[in-house]
Tab-separated table of C-alpha atoms and ligand atoms in Angstrom:
chain	number	residue	atom	x	y	z
A	1	UNK	CA	25.959	98.398	146.869
A	2	UNK	CA	27.001	95.125	145.319
A	3	UNK	CA	27.420	95.566	141.569
A	4	UNK	CA	28.034	99.613	142.179
A	5	UNK	CA	31.857	99.258	140.730
A	6	UNK	CA	30.374	97.882	137.559
A	7	UNK	CA	28.639	101.090	136.671
A	8	UNK	CA	30.960	102.466	133.523
A	9	UNK	CA	32.659	99.561	133.118
A	10	UNK	CA	33.464	97.763	129.898
A	11	UNK	CA	32.038	94.379	129.505
A	12	UNK	CA	32.311	92.066	126.657
A	13	UNK	CA	29.622	88.861	127.001
A	14	UNK	CA	30.133	86.337	124.655
A	15	UNK	CA	26.943	84.404	123.461
A	16	UNK	CA	24.691	87.376	124.721
A	17	UNK	CA	22.402	87.632	121.452
A	18	UNK	CA	20.349	84.715	123.527
A	19	UNK	CA	19.957	82.534	126.596
A	20	UNK	CA	21.991	82.888	129.726
A	21	UNK	CA	24.682	85.401	127.649
A	22	UNK	CA	21.501	87.651	127.175
A	23	UNK	CA	20.384	87.281	131.120
A	24	UNK	CA	24.099	88.416	131.957
A	25	UNK	CA	24.211	91.123	129.748
A	26	UNK	CA	21.039	92.404	131.057
A	27	UNK	CA	22.216	92.628	134.402
A	28	UNK	CA	25.356	94.151	133.874
A	29	UNK	CA	23.631	96.764	131.703
A	30	UNK	CA	21.199	97.626	134.368
A	31	UNK	CA	24.163	98.064	137.024
A	32	UNK	CA	25.426	100.851	134.293
A	33	UNK	CA	28.102	98.705	132.595
A	34	UNK	CA	28.854	99.452	128.791
A	35	UNK	CA	27.900	95.921	127.072
A	36	UNK	CA	29.429	94.266	123.946
A	37	UNK	CA	27.180	91.909	122.797
A	38	UNK	CA	28.618	88.824	120.996
A	39	UNK	CA	27.204	86.039	118.787
A	40	UNK	CA	27.911	84.837	115.671
A	41	UNK	CA	24.610	85.803	113.979
A	42	UNK	CA	24.337	89.690	113.726
A	43	UNK	CA	21.242	90.277	113.531
A	44	UNK	CA	20.215	88.445	116.669
A	45	UNK	CA	22.889	90.186	118.571
A	46	UNK	CA	21.920	93.590	117.216
A	47	UNK	CA	18.403	92.808	118.638
A	48	UNK	CA	19.691	91.885	121.887
A	49	UNK	CA	21.989	94.936	122.057
A	50	UNK	CA	18.920	96.949	120.930
A	51	UNK	CA	16.863	95.638	124.023
A	52	UNK	CA	19.591	96.768	126.376
A	53	UNK	CA	19.820	100.198	124.987
A	54	UNK	CA	15.719	100.516	124.914
A	55	UNK	CA	15.551	99.368	128.676
A	56	UNK	CA	18.358	102.477	129.079
A	57	UNK	CA	21.584	100.760	128.834
A	58	UNK	CA	24.669	101.400	126.987
A	59	UNK	CA	25.157	98.360	124.634
A	60	UNK	CA	26.537	97.448	120.886
A	61	UNK	CA	26.720	94.229	118.995
A	62	UNK	CA	29.493	92.416	117.058
A	63	UNK	CA	29.198	89.266	115.383
A	64	UNK	CA	32.064	86.941	115.873
A	65	UNK	CA	33.110	83.246	116.498
A	66	UNK	CA	34.968	82.564	120.045
A	67	UNK	CA	36.644	79.763	117.913
A	68	UNK	CA	38.038	82.131	115.621
A	69	UNK	CA	41.318	83.864	116.708
A	70	UNK	CA	41.359	86.861	114.613
A	71	UNK	CA	37.672	87.434	115.337
A	72	UNK	CA	38.516	87.130	119.096
A	73	UNK	CA	41.148	89.997	118.433
A	74	UNK	CA	38.542	91.984	116.461
A	75	UNK	CA	36.147	91.277	119.418
A	76	UNK	CA	38.865	92.736	122.125
A	77	UNK	CA	39.389	96.038	119.749
A	78	UNK	CA	35.825	96.591	119.303
A	79	UNK	CA	35.257	96.828	122.975
A	80	UNK	CA	38.221	99.151	123.657
A	81	UNK	CA	37.411	101.363	120.516
A	82	UNK	CA	33.359	101.351	121.018
A	83	UNK	CA	33.767	101.404	124.842
A	84	UNK	CA	36.713	102.852	125.762
A	85	UNK	CA	38.532	99.762	127.360
A	86	UNK	CA	38.039	95.959	128.551
A	87	UNK	CA	37.319	95.356	132.166
A	88	UNK	CA	35.184	92.387	132.207
A	89	UNK	CA	35.023	89.177	130.006
A	90	UNK	CA	31.886	86.961	130.439
A	91	UNK	CA	33.151	84.149	128.641
A	92	UNK	CA	29.546	82.357	128.092
A	93	UNK	CA	29.131	81.097	124.796
A	94	UNK	CA	28.825	77.354	124.103
A	95	UNK	CA	27.129	74.553	122.212
A	96	UNK	CA	25.976	71.444	123.539
A	97	UNK	CA	24.510	69.173	120.596
A	98	UNK	CA	23.177	65.956	122.147
A	99	UNK	CA	25.094	62.594	120.861
A	100	UNK	CA	25.594	59.422	122.543
A	101	UNK	CA	29.309	58.213	122.181
A	102	UNK	CA	27.677	55.166	119.915
A	103	UNK	CA	26.395	57.889	117.551
A	104	UNK	CA	28.779	60.730	117.676
A	105	UNK	CA	30.834	61.427	114.586
A	106	UNK	CA	34.451	62.300	115.737
A	107	UNK	CA	33.963	65.439	114.121
A	108	UNK	CA	31.351	66.720	116.513
A	109	UNK	CA	33.909	65.804	119.360
A	110	UNK	CA	36.173	68.185	117.744
A	111	UNK	CA	33.779	70.844	117.220
A	112	UNK	CA	32.440	71.123	120.815
A	113	UNK	CA	35.844	71.086	122.370
A	114	UNK	CA	36.934	73.590	119.569
A	115	UNK	CA	34.005	76.104	120.573
A	116	UNK	CA	33.619	75.397	124.300
A	117	UNK	CA	37.007	75.029	125.417
A	118	UNK	CA	39.616	76.532	122.753
A	119	UNK	CA	36.716	79.498	122.284
A	120	UNK	CA	37.286	80.092	126.019
A	121	UNK	CA	41.181	80.389	125.706
A	122	UNK	CA	40.695	82.486	122.720
A	123	UNK	CA	38.499	84.873	123.803
A	124	UNK	CA	40.643	85.352	127.373
A	125	UNK	CA	44.108	85.755	125.678
A	126	UNK	CA	42.449	88.354	122.857
A	127	UNK	CA	41.187	89.996	125.965
A	128	UNK	CA	44.083	89.506	128.117
A	129	UNK	CA	46.287	92.803	127.044
A	130	UNK	CA	43.322	95.228	127.635
A	131	UNK	CA	42.126	93.503	130.863
A	132	UNK	CA	45.551	94.050	132.393
A	133	UNK	CA	45.167	97.829	131.951
A	134	UNK	CA	41.788	97.697	133.986
A	135	UNK	CA	41.699	98.446	137.868
A	136	UNK	CA	39.281	95.528	138.099
A	137	UNK	CA	39.909	92.874	135.401
A	138	UNK	CA	37.828	89.951	135.411
A	139	UNK	CA	37.224	86.918	133.673
A	140	UNK	CA	33.807	84.854	134.309
A	141	UNK	CA	33.532	81.698	132.757
A	142	UNK	CA	29.971	80.117	132.488
A	143	UNK	CA	30.871	76.293	132.793
A	144	UNK	CA	28.248	73.755	133.994
A	145	UNK	CA	27.403	71.380	136.543
A	146	UNK	CA	27.351	69.038	133.837
A	147	UNK	CA	31.137	67.584	133.807
A	148	UNK	CA	32.463	69.505	136.664
A	149	UNK	CA	29.906	67.652	138.755
A	150	UNK	CA	27.124	65.698	137.141
A	151	UNK	CA	27.041	63.546	133.923
A	152	UNK	CA	23.951	63.377	131.498
A	153	UNK	CA	23.646	60.942	128.434
A	154	UNK	CA	24.702	62.478	125.164
A	155	UNK	CA	27.165	64.948	126.754
A	156	UNK	CA	30.510	63.311	126.752
A	157	UNK	CA	31.955	66.133	124.569
A	158	UNK	CA	30.123	68.714	126.554
A	159	UNK	CA	30.681	67.808	129.789
A	160	UNK	CA	34.433	67.166	128.894
A	161	UNK	CA	34.519	70.750	127.498
A	162	UNK	CA	32.602	72.480	130.770
A	163	UNK	CA	35.293	70.055	133.094
A	164	UNK	CA	38.325	71.484	130.797
A	165	UNK	CA	37.243	75.155	131.331
A	166	UNK	CA	37.558	74.664	135.147
A	167	UNK	CA	41.120	73.153	134.534
A	168	UNK	CA	42.038	76.150	132.275
A	169	UNK	CA	40.634	78.371	134.926
A	170	UNK	CA	42.835	77.110	137.954
A	171	UNK	CA	45.972	77.715	136.061
A	172	UNK	CA	44.950	80.871	134.300
A	173	UNK	CA	44.017	82.420	137.654
A	174	UNK	CA	47.594	81.990	138.718
A	175	UNK	CA	49.192	83.321	135.757
A	176	UNK	CA	47.227	86.521	135.811
A	177	UNK	CA	47.114	87.015	139.238
A	178	UNK	CA	50.096	89.439	138.823
A	179	UNK	CA	47.980	91.823	136.513
A	180	UNK	CA	45.249	91.866	139.325
A	181	UNK	CA	42.666	89.904	137.132
A	182	UNK	CA	40.746	87.191	138.558
A	183	UNK	CA	39.307	84.293	136.829
A	184	UNK	CA	36.476	82.620	138.035
A	185	UNK	CA	33.412	80.387	136.899
A	186	UNK	CA	29.651	79.750	137.368
A	187	UNK	CA	28.155	76.453	136.756
A	188	UNK	CA	24.696	76.678	135.809
A	189	UNK	CA	22.186	73.835	136.521
A	190	UNK	CA	18.882	73.917	134.191
A	191	UNK	CA	18.191	77.162	133.157
A	192	UNK	CA	15.015	78.386	131.181
A	193	UNK	CA	16.160	79.754	127.640
A	194	UNK	CA	14.622	80.582	124.626
A	195	UNK	CA	15.221	76.852	123.309
A	196	UNK	CA	13.515	75.005	126.763
A	197	UNK	CA	10.869	77.496	126.997
A	198	UNK	CA	9.460	76.319	123.782
A	199	UNK	CA	9.484	72.913	124.854
A	200	UNK	CA	6.445	73.757	126.782
A	201	UNK	CA	5.289	74.610	130.613
A	202	UNK	CA	4.830	70.472	131.107
A	203	UNK	CA	8.126	69.749	130.102
A	204	UNK	CA	9.531	72.360	132.293
A	205	UNK	CA	7.630	71.346	135.241
A	206	UNK	CA	8.822	67.573	134.983
A	207	UNK	CA	12.436	69.009	135.211
A	208	UNK	CA	11.736	71.506	138.174
A	209	UNK	CA	10.552	68.236	140.021
A	210	UNK	CA	14.049	67.304	140.577
A	211	UNK	CA	15.289	70.644	141.971
A	212	UNK	CA	14.979	71.380	145.700
A	213	UNK	CA	14.080	74.847	145.156
A	214	UNK	CA	11.236	73.404	142.774
A	215	UNK	CA	12.061	75.743	139.593
A	216	UNK	CA	14.507	75.915	136.829
A	217	UNK	CA	16.579	78.824	136.892
A	218	UNK	CA	16.235	81.805	135.306
A	219	UNK	CA	19.075	83.595	133.330
A	220	UNK	CA	19.193	86.400	135.518
A	221	UNK	CA	20.236	84.204	138.455
A	222	UNK	CA	23.491	83.415	136.367
A	223	UNK	CA	23.935	87.048	135.503
A	224	UNK	CA	23.685	87.857	138.985
A	225	UNK	CA	26.410	85.366	139.784
A	226	UNK	CA	28.459	86.685	137.404
A	227	UNK	CA	27.963	90.273	138.653
A	228	UNK	CA	28.974	89.380	141.863
A	229	UNK	CA	32.332	87.697	140.604
A	230	UNK	CA	33.108	90.978	138.559
A	231	UNK	CA	32.482	93.457	141.264
A	232	UNK	CA	35.110	95.139	143.538
A	233	UNK	CA	33.633	93.107	146.428
A	234	UNK	CA	35.124	89.914	144.935
A	235	UNK	CA	38.440	91.213	144.410
A	236	UNK	CA	40.069	88.515	146.589
A	237	UNK	CA	38.232	85.671	145.029
A	238	UNK	CA	40.065	83.662	142.140
A	239	UNK	CA	40.128	80.165	140.682
A	240	UNK	CA	36.570	79.205	142.221
A	241	UNK	CA	33.147	78.205	141.279
A	242	UNK	CA	29.969	79.237	142.309
A	243	UNK	CA	27.062	76.465	141.347
A	244	UNK	CA	23.757	78.056	140.560
A	245	UNK	CA	21.422	75.352	140.461
A	246	UNK	CA	18.682	75.258	143.147
A	247	UNK	CA	20.184	72.639	145.010
A	248	UNK	CA	19.854	70.301	142.055
A	249	UNK	CA	23.116	68.362	142.175
A	250	UNK	CA	22.339	67.493	146.307
A	251	UNK	CA	19.576	64.929	146.521
A	252	UNK	CA	21.152	61.328	146.905
A	253	UNK	CA	17.865	60.122	144.970
A	254	UNK	CA	14.513	61.106	144.126
A	255	UNK	CA	13.282	59.510	147.354
A	256	UNK	CA	15.526	62.120	149.316
A	257	UNK	CA	13.689	64.818	147.487
A	258	UNK	CA	10.303	63.154	147.931
A	259	UNK	CA	10.796	63.003	151.896
A	260	UNK	CA	11.590	66.387	152.012
B	1	NAP	P1	22.023	79.384	123.964
B	1	NAP	O1	20.800	79.838	124.665
B	1	NAP	O2	22.111	78.380	122.785
B	1	NAP	O3	22.950	80.554	123.336
B	1	NAP	C1	23.933	80.354	123.188
B	1	NAP	C2	24.605	81.366	122.678
B	1	NAP	O4	26.274	81.376	122.010
B	1	NAP	C3	23.940	82.302	121.928
B	1	NAP	O5	24.097	83.652	121.809
B	1	NAP	C4	24.849	81.991	120.273
B	1	NAP	O6	24.598	83.177	119.447
B	1	NAP	C5	26.284	82.047	121.079
B	1	NAP	N1	27.412	81.170	120.458
B	1	NAP	C6	27.275	79.970	120.180
B	1	NAP	N2	28.308	79.277	119.683
B	1	NAP	C7	29.255	80.445	119.347
B	1	NAP	C8	30.627	80.831	119.109
B	1	NAP	N3	31.029	79.755	118.467
B	1	NAP	N4	30.967	82.070	118.889
B	1	NAP	C9	29.971	82.977	119.298
B	1	NAP	N5	28.850	83.054	119.827
B	1	NAP	C10	28.290	81.844	119.604
B	1	NAP	O7	22.841	78.380	125.162
B	1	NAP	P2	22.637	78.610	126.757
B	1	NAP	O8	22.020	77.457	127.202
B	1	NAP	O9	22.190	80.103	127.058
B	1	NAP	O10	24.138	78.423	126.887
B	1	NAP	C11	24.888	79.642	127.430
B	1	NAP	C12	26.116	78.928	128.371
B	1	NAP	O11	25.948	78.436	129.355
B	1	NAP	C13	26.896	77.873	127.353
B	1	NAP	O12	28.456	77.690	127.715
B	1	NAP	C14	26.351	76.416	128.172
B	1	NAP	O13	27.231	75.586	128.331
B	1	NAP	C15	26.106	77.147	129.552
B	1	NAP	N6	25.000	76.257	130.181
B	1	NAP	C16	23.708	76.389	130.283
B	1	NAP	C17	23.143	75.724	130.605
B	1	NAP	C18	21.358	75.987	130.225
B	1	NAP	O14	20.444	75.157	131.065
B	1	NAP	N7	20.780	76.598	129.164
B	1	NAP	C19	23.221	75.085	131.598
B	1	NAP	C20	24.679	74.817	132.266
B	1	NAP	C21	25.539	75.809	131.317
B	1	NAP	P3	24.845	82.264	117.775
B	1	NAP	O15	24.382	81.024	117.324
B	1	NAP	O16	24.502	83.697	117.087
B	1	NAP	O17	26.346	82.260	117.815
């Protein structure tokens, strides 16, 4: 059964205290993984890990900034110390302040690239010595449709960081192939997280209207794609992307949707 190979594996999910990462962590925990829930705020991360434990899973929390090299080394060590190894890294944490070029302070550009892009590199680098020892070493990056495929006003820095993650992935997968480690990415469309849910049903409905499947994504839709890429069955897939967007990027125009 798909996902069976995840049972007992040690999985690190960055940004698992909220949103998509929380959904990824939930899917892995449900399939029997030992999950390290990582976020900057310890209380939120602990609450997220506690939910997984309450549902019968194995999980613990760690406060760590993915843009901090020492913190990433401590994160990898925590996974090994607490869960007996490190098999899967879901490099998911990211930030997305929305600011148009004309208004963007140059420092904000650096911050977004530092967290989203350098943070991906640092988390992979820190986990690598342990992933090498796994018989099922996997890196699953949460990128986005924004940047690699589409654009959205206010997200030049974000889009550059998300496209940059794919550039990183395409060389990382070649470098790590000799260890049997695969590196792939999930590209979410519009996913309902706590932040988006707070904007209300009307707003969500208006966004869903531009999606062929007529709904926004659920955090577990991303979790299931990540689970597949981390599974034994995906052993021969590396350097690839899966778009999980309900078909959002496909209509040529609003009219193309209206005529369907
Ligand atoms: P979210 O709800 O804001 O959650 C972000 C998570 O990342 C939180 O757990 C946050 O916890 C953590 N985080 C942020 N900066 C961090 C840092 N420097 N170090 C460690 N943890 C950090 O965001 P989301 O919408 O779930 O997005 C998650 C990922 O999906 C991002 O990479 C984003 O680009 C991507 N994505 C999201 C969507 C969407 O529709 N939601 C679409 C496409 C792609 P703390 O604040 O406690 O650190």
